[in-house]
């Protein structure tokens, strides 16, 4: 059966018993972080120190001697207790060990650079690629210094409010000065060299867009004259098509110029997606302006047909439009071929994946323009031969359907790009193998690689690091003889704690350096990878 509760010092035990009563003898010591030890309780050998006795247990019924009780010798049991440090309570908010940079100390605590000279300076591993170390300060030191300078938290809060108001006023004055400077340049002329944003329109996708704007603008003007002269529904659809192309390509030019803006605190990853946004709006514009108006004019022509005037000028303008649109189409095709070759992709893959949304829009719009010119010319020819105006209206519907197909494709591809699609499985496998082949990595999990657009990839993974390899990497940079002497000098709990905290922090810094090294290797071997987030598992 189970023996009733027995006490040894201040500890209670319940032990299974079979015939033998047991007396426990133990001494428990709890160590705090300052090396003190406390005796919680002890039991001397004769059991008389605390006056506690053990209960005797009846072992069973004896049929021959019912009144006899059996006794057995007492056997001591020793209990070992580990010496542990007392757990330190930090509370819900603990900032005493936080580091902050000098810039943050000056801005948030309203200090001067001379105030920081009197504080402790600590060299830490830099998070930036261009510097190895940088100087930081203890937050507690900075807070104490700010209170010393300003006298009280209320005075510091008033100074922060005053500086915030001054910053808002400065921004308003800056905006006003920028407007005056822009008006000055407009009046006297801008003699500064051409900026990098303007230079984007003289090469690559910017050049293709500017050529398309000029050609489509001229085509719209001449097609509009032809429609006014002939009244052809197909010619009206062509004029609307050229107008839609001109407006959409002007929107693409705006997207290209906005995508060149440098990142700011509100947009830390930059503005490259502005090209996809402009292309998406362009696709919607093609659908509404081009396809919608063409369908509308074609349906009106079917419901209320009217004879078409002489189509000679219309044929001439369509022939000129075919040549100009074809030239723009060739420029776009050559640009996409060059870019696809540089990325190691086929022409079809480059277009479908929307690697360059601006050039894609020009390519598809010009391809649709060439086909729509052929459709319009065919339907107008049938109308002139048969005298039936319905062919001309059917041509307008055909042009609208072609434009609707192109707009649907543009909306789909640009939406997929803006949603953040994954990169190709082969490229993801190369990145995974590069990480797993490093000796410091045991395994990687939850791998995500997102195409941010314009050949920019963001890579994220949870990494299971090998602690032994990280520790060995730290030990390889240390003087082993000196480290051994430090170990031999450890005699007390305080010295042990100080030794472990010192080298534990250094090992964590070594782990951070290994993470930085892996991120740098990924970026160097894969130029498309611009942002790497490795989480320690």
mmCIF file with all atom_site columns, C-alpha atoms in Angstrom, residues 39 232 236 254 264 274 345 371 516:
data_model
loop_
_atom_site.group_PDB
_atom_site.id
_atom_site.type_symbol
_atom_site.label_atom_id
_atom_site.label_alt_id
_atom_site.label_comp_id
_atom_site.label_asym_id
_atom_site.label_entity_id
_atom_site.label_seq_id
_atom_site.pdbx_PDB_ins_code
_atom_site.Cartn_x
_atom_site.Cartn_y
_atom_site.Cartn_z
_atom_site.occupancy
_atom_site.B_iso_or_equiv
_atom_site.pdbx_formal_charge
_atom_site.auth_seq_id
_atom_site.auth_comp_id
_atom_site.auth_asym_id
_atom_site.auth_atom_id
_atom_site.pdbx_PDB_model_num
ATOM 1 C CA . UNK A 1 39  ? 19.357  25.296 4.583   1.00 0.00 ? 39  UNK A CA 1
ATOM 2 C CA . UNK A 1 232 ? -16.359 55.103 -91.228 1.00 0.00 ? 232 UNK A CA 1
ATOM 3 C CA . UNK A 1 236 ? -13.449 55.839 -85.748 1.00 0.00 ? 236 UNK A CA 1
ATOM 4 C CA . UNK A 1 254 ? 4.869   58.554 -65.678 1.00 0.00 ? 254 UNK A CA 1
ATOM 5 C CA . UNK A 1 264 ? 12.231  56.847 -48.238 1.00 0.00 ? 264 UNK A CA 1
ATOM 6 C CA . UNK A 1 274 ? 4.904   51.994 -60.013 1.00 0.00 ? 274 UNK A CA 1
ATOM 7 C CA . UNK A 1 345 ? 14.653  33.445 -70.621 1.00 0.00 ? 345 UNK A CA 1
ATOM 8 C CA . UNK A 1 371 ? -3.874  43.435 -86.406 1.00 0.00 ? 371 UNK A CA 1
ATOM 9 C CA . UNK A 1 516 ? 25.339  38.620 -42.220 1.00 0.00 ? 516 UNK A CA 1
#
